[in-house]
């Protein structure tokens, strides 16, 4: 129940978390992440768009903004007193924060996903996955919370603690206030976001895309995972995919800090997230930077993708078989 006299949509993030009966430590953690986003926004607006002169584990040149956003979040989490372990796309390994796991959380995050889009002024975002305790190499279905902050024409934050998906907007005082609660995705959509090069699609994905185009589904793709997923969530319809490719059997997106949190949010909104063969949230990661193919959005469209893949690609590629059983290729 919101405070008498306060309309539901003046509720700030901390109050909403309290109304969802989220415990104090997790409430504090989520609010600290929201607080960090204010400094990330500032770095996007005023920061150096150049390169940091370093590269991440993937050998990708780190942009100054990537490194800055990573530092901002890392510092917040470090001093939050409720984090046991953390890791991000920019880190080579898991960073221990506290040996004591009791009442604490482990956090995997992509500090500035899509950062290469900033210099062409397209939307980017921060993606966060939260587990209880010390273990970050758990199946995604064990997450206790997931959220993203979208730095677009407006700055919005979308979170779930397993009780629906809720969107907040940043006001002119840089506070996050409730925009909408219990976001729902329809069973079938009318837009698709196809990642990866079309000429590298495998037969099943190719057949699926042909079917979508014959159905008159519109293509919407920004190159940023956060705005593209946000579009599917807030329009309540659509499917995003970055599939297994002929030369990339595990696709491009990272399981721990891109796919797991978005799969948690989309499933909480009534959608689905699959590798094309199995549920993303059931994947058992064996190493922190593993990748997986992804089809995520309307439940019926994801199921259809799986049908096309099963029909046209009876054999699971050797690479994915090895990956899904033992470890994720880096
Ligand atoms: P960067 O973070 O390197 O810009 O990559 C963004 C991303 O990981 C994800 O946000 C997009 O969905 C995907 O890559 C886009 O990949 P393509 O540029 O190959 O379409």
PDB file of C-alpha atoms and ligand atoms in Angstrom, residues 112-116 196 221 223-225 240 242 252-254 258, ligand 1:
ATOM      1  CA  UNK A 112      28.292  -0.265 -19.600  1.00  0.00           C
ATOM      2  CA  UNK A 113      26.899  -2.691 -22.139  1.00  0.00           C
ATOM      3  CA  UNK A 114      27.011  -1.353 -25.680  1.00  0.00           C
ATOM      4  CA  UNK A 115      29.576   1.289 -24.715  1.00  0.00           C
ATOM      5  CA  UNK A 116      30.807   1.502 -28.318  1.00  0.00           C
ATOM      6  CA  UNK A 196      24.834 -11.446 -35.649  1.00  0.00           C
ATOM      7  CA  UNK A 221      17.746  -3.657 -33.764  1.00  0.00           C
ATOM      8  CA  UNK A 223      23.079  -3.034 -31.403  1.00  0.00           C
ATOM      9  CA  UNK A 224      22.568  -2.429 -27.681  1.00  0.00           C
ATOM     10  CA  UNK A 225      21.338  -5.404 -25.660  1.00  0.00           C
ATOM     11  CA  UNK A 240      15.605 -10.670 -29.526  1.00  0.00           C
ATOM     12  CA  UNK A 242      21.904 -13.473 -30.900  1.00  0.00           C
ATOM     13  CA  UNK A 252      28.400 -13.525 -28.596  1.00  0.00           C
ATOM     14  CA  UNK A 253      26.610 -12.649 -25.363  1.00  0.00           C
ATOM     15  CA  UNK A 254      27.977 -13.583 -21.944  1.00  0.00           C
ATOM     16  CA  UNK A 258      24.149 -10.342 -19.854  1.00  0.00           C
TER      17      UNK A 258
HETATM   18  P1  LIG B   1      29.707  -3.926 -26.870  1.00  0.00           P
HETATM   19  O1  LIG B   1      29.430  -3.864 -25.382  1.00  0.00           O
HETATM   20  O2  LIG B   1      31.045  -4.460 -27.212  1.00  0.00           O
HETATM   21  O3  LIG B   1      29.361  -2.651 -27.580  1.00  0.00           O
HETATM   22  O4  LIG B   1      28.713  -5.034 -27.466  1.00  0.00           O
HETATM   23  C1  LIG B   1      27.345  -4.862 -27.221  1.00  0.00           C
HETATM   24  C2  LIG B   1      26.742  -6.255 -27.245  1.00  0.00           C
HETATM   25  O5  LIG B   1      27.431  -7.078 -26.360  1.00  0.00           O
HETATM   26  C3  LIG B   1      25.260  -6.201 -26.901  1.00  0.00           C
HETATM   27  O6  LIG B   1      24.931  -5.054 -26.198  1.00  0.00           O
HETATM   28  C4  LIG B   1      24.580  -6.234 -28.255  1.00  0.00           C
HETATM   29  O7  LIG B   1      23.335  -6.894 -28.220  1.00  0.00           O
HETATM   30  C5  LIG B   1      25.565  -6.988 -29.136  1.00  0.00           C
HETATM   31  O8  LIG B   1      26.855  -6.787 -28.559  1.00  0.00           O
HETATM   32  C6  LIG B   1      25.574  -6.428 -30.533  1.00  0.00           C
HETATM   33  O9  LIG B   1      26.504  -7.191 -31.266  1.00  0.00           O
HETATM   34  P2  LIG B   1      26.706  -6.886 -32.812  1.00  0.00           P
HETATM   35  O10 LIG B   1      27.405  -5.551 -32.853  1.00  0.00           O
HETATM   36  O11 LIG B   1      27.537  -8.035 -33.305  1.00  0.00           O
HETATM   37  O12 LIG B   1      25.344  -6.824 -33.441  1.00  0.00           O
END
